[in-house]
Amino acid sequence: MAYSELVSYIREQLNQGRDPRVIRTYLLQRNMDPQAVDAAFDEIFRSQEPAKTSNAHSIILIGVIVLFMVIIGGGLSIYYNMAPDSPNLPEPQEPYTEDPIPIIDPDPEPDPEPIQEIPCDLNNPEEKYKCYIDLFEDDAIRCHEIKDLDEQEFCYITQDLYVLNY
């Protein structure tokens, strides 16, 4: 079988839907030269590939160009709509200048004068505790204002007990 007949035979078999591996196996079983069979297949498939790749390349190229144009068009549209003289922008308004309404406490209580010295017997713990309770009831003491750290700690403990019990 001549080379051109081999190429025609393979092309005809492929057009009928046969698998290229089956065709090659059949030809090799008929004692055809393997190099000639491979060369015929190469010629057939090489002639078919450029048409497919050129279509794919052109479609991709067209898609990229269209995408680029859409991006440029969208950017220009946004730019011209944001321009200061654009009719789509609202007119600038005067800034809000009204003073806010002040918050007034409805029932203000005057802050009691801080106690410089605690009027309690500091040596007797029971008396001291009762004295602190009286001061808490009158809202006349603030523990954070006591300078002596031991007294301040006692004040906080007494305050906690006062809140828990009353």
mmCIF file with all atom_site columns, C-alpha atoms in Angstrom:
data_model
loop_
_atom_site.group_PDB
_atom_site.id
_atom_site.type_symbol
_atom_site.label_atom_id
_atom_site.label_alt_id
_atom_site.label_comp_id
_atom_site.label_asym_id
_atom_site.label_entity_id
_atom_site.label_seq_id
_atom_site.pdbx_PDB_ins_code
_atom_site.Cartn_x
_atom_site.Cartn_y
_atom_site.Cartn_z
_atom_site.occupancy
_atom_site.B_iso_or_equiv
_atom_site.pdbx_formal_charge
_atom_site.auth_seq_id
_atom_site.auth_comp_id
_atom_site.auth_asym_id
_atom_site.auth_atom_id
_atom_site.pdbx_PDB_model_num
ATOM 1   C CA . MET A 1 1   ? 0.000   0.000  0.000   1.00 0.00 ? 1   MET A CA 1
ATOM 2   C CA . ALA A 1 2   ? 1.431   3.370  -0.985  1.00 0.00 ? 2   ALA A CA 1
ATOM 3   C CA . TYR A 1 3   ? 1.811   6.170  1.533   1.00 0.00 ? 3   TYR A CA 1
ATOM 4   C CA . SER A 1 4   ? -0.959  8.337  -0.004  1.00 0.00 ? 4   SER A CA 1
ATOM 5   C CA . GLU A 1 5   ? -3.301  5.301  -0.033  1.00 0.00 ? 5   GLU A CA 1
ATOM 6   C CA . LEU A 1 6   ? -2.442  4.658  3.641   1.00 0.00 ? 6   LEU A CA 1
ATOM 7   C CA . VAL A 1 7   ? -3.297  8.258  4.562   1.00 0.00 ? 7   VAL A CA 1
ATOM 8   C CA . SER A 1 8   ? -6.579  8.035  2.583   1.00 0.00 ? 8   SER A CA 1
ATOM 9   C CA . TYR A 1 9   ? -7.463  4.715  4.267   1.00 0.00 ? 9   TYR A CA 1
ATOM 10  C CA . ILE A 1 10  ? -6.817  6.092  7.779   1.00 0.00 ? 10  ILE A CA 1
ATOM 11  C CA . ARG A 1 11  ? -8.786  9.282  7.012   1.00 0.00 ? 11  ARG A CA 1
ATOM 12  C CA . GLU A 1 12  ? -11.713 7.214  5.707   1.00 0.00 ? 12  GLU A CA 1
ATOM 13  C CA . GLN A 1 13  ? -11.707 4.977  8.821   1.00 0.00 ? 13  GLN A CA 1
ATOM 14  C CA . LEU A 1 14  ? -11.602 7.995  11.129  1.00 0.00 ? 14  LEU A CA 1
ATOM 15  C CA . ASN A 1 15  ? -14.515 9.599  9.270   1.00 0.00 ? 15  ASN A CA 1
ATOM 16  C CA . GLN A 1 16  ? -16.507 6.425  9.876   1.00 0.00 ? 16  GLN A CA 1
ATOM 17  C CA . GLY A 1 17  ? -15.917 6.898  13.623  1.00 0.00 ? 17  GLY A CA 1
ATOM 18  C CA . ARG A 1 18  ? -13.313 4.237  14.304  1.00 0.00 ? 18  ARG A CA 1
ATOM 19  C CA . ASP A 1 19  ? -10.801 4.680  17.117  1.00 0.00 ? 19  ASP A CA 1
ATOM 20  C CA . PRO A 1 20  ? -7.274  5.632  15.928  1.00 0.00 ? 20  PRO A CA 1
ATOM 21  C CA . ARG A 1 21  ? -5.707  2.964  18.177  1.00 0.00 ? 21  ARG A CA 1
ATOM 22  C CA . VAL A 1 22  ? -7.862  0.240  16.629  1.00 0.00 ? 22  VAL A CA 1
ATOM 23  C CA . ILE A 1 23  ? -6.916  1.417  13.118  1.00 0.00 ? 23  ILE A CA 1
ATOM 24  C CA . ARG A 1 24  ? -3.193  1.463  14.010  1.00 0.00 ? 24  ARG A CA 1
ATOM 25  C CA . THR A 1 25  ? -3.360  -2.017 15.588  1.00 0.00 ? 25  THR A CA 1
ATOM 26  C CA . TYR A 1 26  ? -5.147  -3.372 12.505  1.00 0.00 ? 26  TYR A CA 1
ATOM 27  C CA . LEU A 1 27  ? -2.548  -1.903 10.144  1.00 0.00 ? 27  LEU A CA 1
ATOM 28  C CA . LEU A 1 28  ? 0.369   -3.237 12.200  1.00 0.00 ? 28  LEU A CA 1
ATOM 29  C CA . GLN A 1 29  ? -1.221  -6.739 12.204  1.00 0.00 ? 29  GLN A CA 1
ATOM 30  C CA . ARG A 1 30  ? -1.282  -6.523 8.374   1.00 0.00 ? 30  ARG A CA 1
ATOM 31  C CA . ASN A 1 31  ? 2.520   -6.096 8.445   1.00 0.00 ? 31  ASN A CA 1
ATOM 32  C CA . MET A 1 32  ? 2.547   -2.390 7.627   1.00 0.00 ? 32  MET A CA 1
ATOM 33  C CA . ASP A 1 33  ? 5.672   -0.426 8.453   1.00 0.00 ? 33  ASP A CA 1
ATOM 34  C CA . PRO A 1 34  ? 5.144   1.151  11.946  1.00 0.00 ? 34  PRO A CA 1
ATOM 35  C CA . GLN A 1 35  ? 7.039   4.310  10.948  1.00 0.00 ? 35  GLN A CA 1
ATOM 36  C CA . ALA A 1 36  ? 4.870   4.787  7.855   1.00 0.00 ? 36  ALA A CA 1
ATOM 37  C CA . VAL A 1 37  ? 1.671   4.269  9.896   1.00 0.00 ? 37  VAL A CA 1
ATOM 38  C CA . ASP A 1 38  ? 2.816   6.771  12.527  1.00 0.00 ? 38  ASP A CA 1
ATOM 39  C CA . ALA A 1 39  ? 3.826   9.283  9.850   1.00 0.00 ? 39  ALA A CA 1
ATOM 40  C CA . ALA A 1 40  ? 0.387   8.953  8.193   1.00 0.00 ? 40  ALA A CA 1
ATOM 41  C CA . PHE A 1 41  ? -1.366  9.536  11.522  1.00 0.00 ? 41  PHE A CA 1
ATOM 42  C CA . ASP A 1 42  ? 0.885   12.536 12.199  1.00 0.00 ? 42  ASP A CA 1
ATOM 43  C CA . GLU A 1 43  ? 0.010   14.027 8.824   1.00 0.00 ? 43  GLU A CA 1
ATOM 44  C CA . ILE A 1 44  ? -3.737  13.551 9.367   1.00 0.00 ? 44  ILE A CA 1
ATOM 45  C CA . PHE A 1 45  ? -3.796  14.934 12.907  1.00 0.00 ? 45  PHE A CA 1
ATOM 46  C CA . ARG A 1 46  ? -1.382  17.772 12.112  1.00 0.00 ? 46  ARG A CA 1
ATOM 47  C CA . SER A 1 47  ? -3.687  19.013 9.358   1.00 0.00 ? 47  SER A CA 1
ATOM 48  C CA . GLN A 1 48  ? -6.674  19.004 11.744  1.00 0.00 ? 48  GLN A CA 1
ATOM 49  C CA . GLU A 1 49  ? -5.037  20.750 14.744  1.00 0.00 ? 49  GLU A CA 1
ATOM 50  C CA . PRO A 1 50  ? -4.284  24.213 13.321  1.00 0.00 ? 50  PRO A CA 1
ATOM 51  C CA . ALA A 1 51  ? -7.926  24.873 12.499  1.00 0.00 ? 51  ALA A CA 1
ATOM 52  C CA . LYS A 1 52  ? -9.003  24.056 16.080  1.00 0.00 ? 52  LYS A CA 1
ATOM 53  C CA . THR A 1 53  ? -6.273  26.059 17.772  1.00 0.00 ? 53  THR A CA 1
ATOM 54  C CA . SER A 1 54  ? -6.700  29.073 15.518  1.00 0.00 ? 54  SER A CA 1
ATOM 55  C CA . ASN A 1 55  ? -10.412 29.191 16.352  1.00 0.00 ? 55  ASN A CA 1
ATOM 56  C CA . ALA A 1 56  ? -9.704  28.872 20.067  1.00 0.00 ? 56  ALA A CA 1
ATOM 57  C CA . HIS A 1 57  ? -7.001  31.534 19.950  1.00 0.00 ? 57  HIS A CA 1
ATOM 58  C CA . SER A 1 58  ? -9.178  33.960 18.032  1.00 0.00 ? 58  SER A CA 1
ATOM 59  C CA . ILE A 1 59  ? -12.124 33.443 20.399  1.00 0.00 ? 59  ILE A CA 1
ATOM 60  C CA . ILE A 1 60  ? -9.896  34.056 23.423  1.00 0.00 ? 60  ILE A CA 1
ATOM 61  C CA . LEU A 1 61  ? -8.389  37.133 21.792  1.00 0.00 ? 61  LEU A CA 1
ATOM 62  C CA . ILE A 1 62  ? -11.817 38.555 20.979  1.00 0.00 ? 62  ILE A CA 1
ATOM 63  C CA . GLY A 1 63  ? -13.009 37.837 24.531  1.00 0.00 ? 63  GLY A CA 1
ATOM 64  C CA . VAL A 1 64  ? -10.010 39.649 26.032  1.00 0.00 ? 64  VAL A CA 1
ATOM 65  C CA . ILE A 1 65  ? -10.554 42.661 23.782  1.00 0.00 ? 65  ILE A CA 1
ATOM 66  C CA . VAL A 1 66  ? -14.271 42.852 24.654  1.00 0.00 ? 66  VAL A CA 1
ATOM 67  C CA . LEU A 1 67  ? -13.516 42.517 28.370  1.00 0.00 ? 67  LEU A CA 1
ATOM 68  C CA . PHE A 1 68  ? -10.916 45.290 28.135  1.00 0.00 ? 68  PHE A CA 1
ATOM 69  C CA . MET A 1 69  ? -13.386 47.570 26.354  1.00 0.00 ? 69  MET A CA 1
ATOM 70  C CA . VAL A 1 70  ? -16.092 46.903 28.969  1.00 0.00 ? 70  VAL A CA 1
ATOM 71  C CA . ILE A 1 71  ? -13.690 47.750 31.805  1.00 0.00 ? 71  ILE A CA 1
ATOM 72  C CA . ILE A 1 72  ? -12.562 50.962 30.087  1.00 0.00 ? 72  ILE A CA 1
ATOM 73  C CA . GLY A 1 73  ? -16.179 51.952 29.323  1.00 0.00 ? 73  GLY A CA 1
ATOM 74  C CA . GLY A 1 74  ? -17.290 51.311 32.910  1.00 0.00 ? 74  GLY A CA 1
ATOM 75  C CA . GLY A 1 75  ? -14.385 53.325 34.290  1.00 0.00 ? 75  GLY A CA 1
ATOM 76  C CA . LEU A 1 76  ? -15.120 56.262 32.007  1.00 0.00 ? 76  LEU A CA 1
ATOM 77  C CA . SER A 1 77  ? -18.808 56.133 32.902  1.00 0.00 ? 77  SER A CA 1
ATOM 78  C CA . ILE A 1 78  ? -18.017 56.255 36.614  1.00 0.00 ? 78  ILE A CA 1
ATOM 79  C CA . TYR A 1 79  ? -15.488 59.044 36.086  1.00 0.00 ? 79  TYR A CA 1
ATOM 80  C CA . TYR A 1 80  ? -17.858 61.299 34.160  1.00 0.00 ? 80  TYR A CA 1
ATOM 81  C CA . ASN A 1 81  ? -20.754 60.673 36.566  1.00 0.00 ? 81  ASN A CA 1
ATOM 82  C CA . MET A 1 82  ? -18.558 61.722 39.504  1.00 0.00 ? 82  MET A CA 1
ATOM 83  C CA . ALA A 1 83  ? -17.288 64.928 37.888  1.00 0.00 ? 83  ALA A CA 1
ATOM 84  C CA . PRO A 1 84  ? -18.205 68.117 39.841  1.00 0.00 ? 84  PRO A CA 1
ATOM 85  C CA . ASP A 1 85  ? -20.194 69.592 36.943  1.00 0.00 ? 85  ASP A CA 1
ATOM 86  C CA . SER A 1 86  ? -22.138 66.370 36.343  1.00 0.00 ? 86  SER A CA 1
ATOM 87  C CA . PRO A 1 87  ? -25.939 66.800 36.236  1.00 0.00 ? 87  PRO A CA 1
ATOM 88  C CA . ASN A 1 88  ? -26.362 63.539 38.178  1.00 0.00 ? 88  ASN A CA 1
ATOM 89  C CA . LEU A 1 89  ? -24.828 64.855 41.409  1.00 0.00 ? 89  LEU A CA 1
ATOM 90  C CA . PRO A 1 90  ? -27.077 66.516 44.018  1.00 0.00 ? 90  PRO A CA 1
ATOM 91  C CA . GLU A 1 91  ? -26.537 70.151 44.873  1.00 0.00 ? 91  GLU A CA 1
ATOM 92  C CA . PRO A 1 92  ? -24.254 70.719 47.870  1.00 0.00 ? 92  PRO A CA 1
ATOM 93  C CA . GLN A 1 93  ? -26.109 71.643 51.044  1.00 0.00 ? 93  GLN A CA 1
ATOM 94  C CA . GLU A 1 94  ? -25.191 73.993 53.848  1.00 0.00 ? 94  GLU A CA 1
ATOM 95  C CA . PRO A 1 95  ? -23.653 72.212 56.825  1.00 0.00 ? 95  PRO A CA 1
ATOM 96  C CA . TYR A 1 96  ? -25.882 71.574 59.817  1.00 0.00 ? 96  TYR A CA 1
ATOM 97  C CA . THR A 1 97  ? -25.228 74.383 62.290  1.00 0.00 ? 97  THR A CA 1
ATOM 98  C CA . GLU A 1 98  ? -27.981 74.025 64.912  1.00 0.00 ? 98  GLU A CA 1
ATOM 99  C CA . ASP A 1 99  ? -26.589 73.450 68.387  1.00 0.00 ? 99  ASP A CA 1
ATOM 100 C CA . PRO A 1 100 ? -27.434 70.083 69.890  1.00 0.00 ? 100 PRO A CA 1
ATOM 101 C CA . ILE A 1 101 ? -29.874 69.984 72.766  1.00 0.00 ? 101 ILE A CA 1
ATOM 102 C CA . PRO A 1 102 ? -27.962 69.811 76.054  1.00 0.00 ? 102 PRO A CA 1
ATOM 103 C CA . ILE A 1 103 ? -28.667 66.836 78.279  1.00 0.00 ? 103 ILE A CA 1
ATOM 104 C CA . ILE A 1 104 ? -29.943 67.993 81.655  1.00 0.00 ? 104 ILE A CA 1
ATOM 105 C CA . ASP A 1 105 ? -30.165 65.694 84.635  1.00 0.00 ? 105 ASP A CA 1
ATOM 106 C CA . PRO A 1 106 ? -33.835 65.906 85.785  1.00 0.00 ? 106 PRO A CA 1
ATOM 107 C CA . ASP A 1 107 ? -33.056 65.452 89.478  1.00 0.00 ? 107 ASP A CA 1
ATOM 108 C CA . PRO A 1 108 ? -29.578 66.697 90.172  1.00 0.00 ? 108 PRO A CA 1
ATOM 109 C CA . GLU A 1 109 ? -28.193 65.927 93.589  1.00 0.00 ? 109 GLU A CA 1
ATOM 110 C CA . PRO A 1 110 ? -25.375 68.023 94.908  1.00 0.00 ? 110 PRO A CA 1
ATOM 111 C CA . ASP A 1 111 ? -22.204 66.121 95.499  1.00 0.00 ? 111 ASP A CA 1
ATOM 112 C CA . PRO A 1 112 ? -21.574 65.802 99.214  1.00 0.00 ? 112 PRO A CA 1
ATOM 113 C CA . GLU A 1 113 ? -18.427 67.333 100.517 1.00 0.00 ? 113 GLU A CA 1
ATOM 114 C CA . PRO A 1 114 ? -15.675 64.739 100.755 1.00 0.00 ? 114 PRO A CA 1
ATOM 115 C CA . ILE A 1 115 ? -14.848 63.674 104.268 1.00 0.00 ? 115 ILE A CA 1
ATOM 116 C CA . GLN A 1 116 ? -11.353 64.670 105.195 1.00 0.00 ? 116 GLN A CA 1
ATOM 117 C CA . GLU A 1 117 ? -11.363 62.554 108.317 1.00 0.00 ? 117 GLU A CA 1
ATOM 118 C CA . ILE A 1 118 ? -13.631 59.679 109.130 1.00 0.00 ? 118 ILE A CA 1
ATOM 119 C CA . PRO A 1 119 ? -15.638 60.451 112.319 1.00 0.00 ? 119 PRO A CA 1
ATOM 120 C CA . CYS A 1 120 ? -15.460 56.886 113.528 1.00 0.00 ? 120 CYS A CA 1
ATOM 121 C CA . ASP A 1 121 ? -13.676 55.077 116.302 1.00 0.00 ? 121 ASP A CA 1
ATOM 122 C CA . LEU A 1 122 ? -10.965 53.418 114.201 1.00 0.00 ? 122 LEU A CA 1
ATOM 123 C CA . ASN A 1 123 ? -9.783  51.170 117.039 1.00 0.00 ? 123 ASN A CA 1
ATOM 124 C CA . ASN A 1 124 ? -13.057 49.283 117.580 1.00 0.00 ? 124 ASN A CA 1
ATOM 125 C CA . PRO A 1 125 ? -13.978 47.310 114.426 1.00 0.00 ? 125 PRO A CA 1
ATOM 126 C CA . GLU A 1 126 ? -17.674 46.997 115.365 1.00 0.00 ? 126 GLU A CA 1
ATOM 127 C CA . GLU A 1 127 ? -18.063 50.729 115.914 1.00 0.00 ? 127 GLU A CA 1
ATOM 128 C CA . LYS A 1 128 ? -16.058 51.444 112.795 1.00 0.00 ? 128 LYS A CA 1
ATOM 129 C CA . TYR A 1 129 ? -18.319 49.163 110.699 1.00 0.00 ? 129 TYR A CA 1
ATOM 130 C CA . LYS A 1 130 ? -21.517 50.809 112.054 1.00 0.00 ? 130 LYS A CA 1
ATOM 131 C CA . CYS A 1 131 ? -20.054 54.234 111.408 1.00 0.00 ? 131 CYS A CA 1
ATOM 132 C CA . TYR A 1 132 ? -19.275 53.333 107.779 1.00 0.00 ? 132 TYR A CA 1
ATOM 133 C CA . ILE A 1 133 ? -22.814 51.959 107.321 1.00 0.00 ? 133 ILE A CA 1
ATOM 134 C CA . ASP A 1 134 ? -24.251 55.254 108.549 1.00 0.00 ? 134 ASP A CA 1
ATOM 135 C CA . LEU A 1 135 ? -21.972 57.149 106.175 1.00 0.00 ? 135 LEU A CA 1
ATOM 136 C CA . PHE A 1 136 ? -23.074 54.962 103.236 1.00 0.00 ? 136 PHE A CA 1
ATOM 137 C CA . GLU A 1 137 ? -26.748 55.536 104.067 1.00 0.00 ? 137 GLU A CA 1
ATOM 138 C CA . ASP A 1 138 ? -26.184 59.301 104.044 1.00 0.00 ? 138 ASP A CA 1
ATOM 139 C CA . ASP A 1 139 ? -24.052 58.982 100.889 1.00 0.00 ? 139 ASP A CA 1
ATOM 140 C CA . ALA A 1 140 ? -21.396 60.922 102.721 1.00 0.00 ? 140 ALA A CA 1
ATOM 141 C CA . ILE A 1 141 ? -18.358 58.817 101.915 1.00 0.00 ? 141 ILE A CA 1
ATOM 142 C CA . ARG A 1 142 ? -16.508 57.668 98.824  1.00 0.00 ? 142 ARG A CA 1
ATOM 143 C CA . CYS A 1 143 ? -13.970 54.931 99.319  1.00 0.00 ? 143 CYS A CA 1
ATOM 144 C CA . HIS A 1 144 ? -11.725 56.099 96.512  1.00 0.00 ? 144 HIS A CA 1
ATOM 145 C CA . GLU A 1 145 ? -11.180 59.424 98.308  1.00 0.00 ? 145 GLU A CA 1
ATOM 146 C CA . ILE A 1 146 ? -9.658  57.837 101.430 1.00 0.00 ? 146 ILE A CA 1
ATOM 147 C CA . LYS A 1 147 ? -5.914  58.286 101.477 1.00 0.00 ? 147 LYS A CA 1
ATOM 148 C CA . ASP A 1 148 ? -4.910  55.501 103.874 1.00 0.00 ? 148 ASP A CA 1
ATOM 149 C CA . LEU A 1 149 ? -4.824  52.243 101.869 1.00 0.00 ? 149 LEU A CA 1
ATOM 150 C CA . ASP A 1 150 ? -5.847  50.055 104.818 1.00 0.00 ? 150 ASP A CA 1
ATOM 151 C CA . GLU A 1 151 ? -8.818  52.302 105.544 1.00 0.00 ? 151 GLU A CA 1
ATOM 152 C CA . GLN A 1 152 ? -9.676  52.400 101.844 1.00 0.00 ? 152 GLN A CA 1
ATOM 153 C CA . GLU A 1 153 ? -9.693  48.588 101.689 1.00 0.00 ? 153 GLU A CA 1
ATOM 154 C CA . PHE A 1 154 ? -11.869 48.385 104.808 1.00 0.00 ? 154 PHE A CA 1
ATOM 155 C CA . CYS A 1 155 ? -14.217 50.929 103.230 1.00 0.00 ? 155 CYS A CA 1
ATOM 156 C CA . TYR A 1 156 ? -14.592 48.852 100.046 1.00 0.00 ? 156 TYR A CA 1
ATOM 157 C CA . ILE A 1 157 ? -15.267 45.666 102.009 1.00 0.00 ? 157 ILE A CA 1
ATOM 158 C CA . THR A 1 158 ? -17.836 47.455 104.171 1.00 0.00 ? 158 THR A CA 1
ATOM 159 C CA . GLN A 1 159 ? -19.424 48.961 101.082 1.00 0.00 ? 159 GLN A CA 1
ATOM 160 C CA . ASP A 1 160 ? -19.776 45.493 99.505  1.00 0.00 ? 160 ASP A CA 1
ATOM 161 C CA . LEU A 1 161 ? -21.378 44.122 102.669 1.00 0.00 ? 161 LEU A CA 1
ATOM 162 C CA . TYR A 1 162 ? -23.667 47.146 102.870 1.00 0.00 ? 162 TYR A CA 1
ATOM 163 C CA . VAL A 1 163 ? -24.849 46.621 99.283  1.00 0.00 ? 163 VAL A CA 1
ATOM 164 C CA . LEU A 1 164 ? -25.397 42.899 99.854  1.00 0.00 ? 164 LEU A CA 1
ATOM 165 C CA . ASN A 1 165 ? -27.343 43.347 103.104 1.00 0.00 ? 165 ASN A CA 1
ATOM 166 C CA . TYR A 1 166 ? -29.477 46.408 102.332 1.00 0.00 ? 166 TYR A CA 1
#
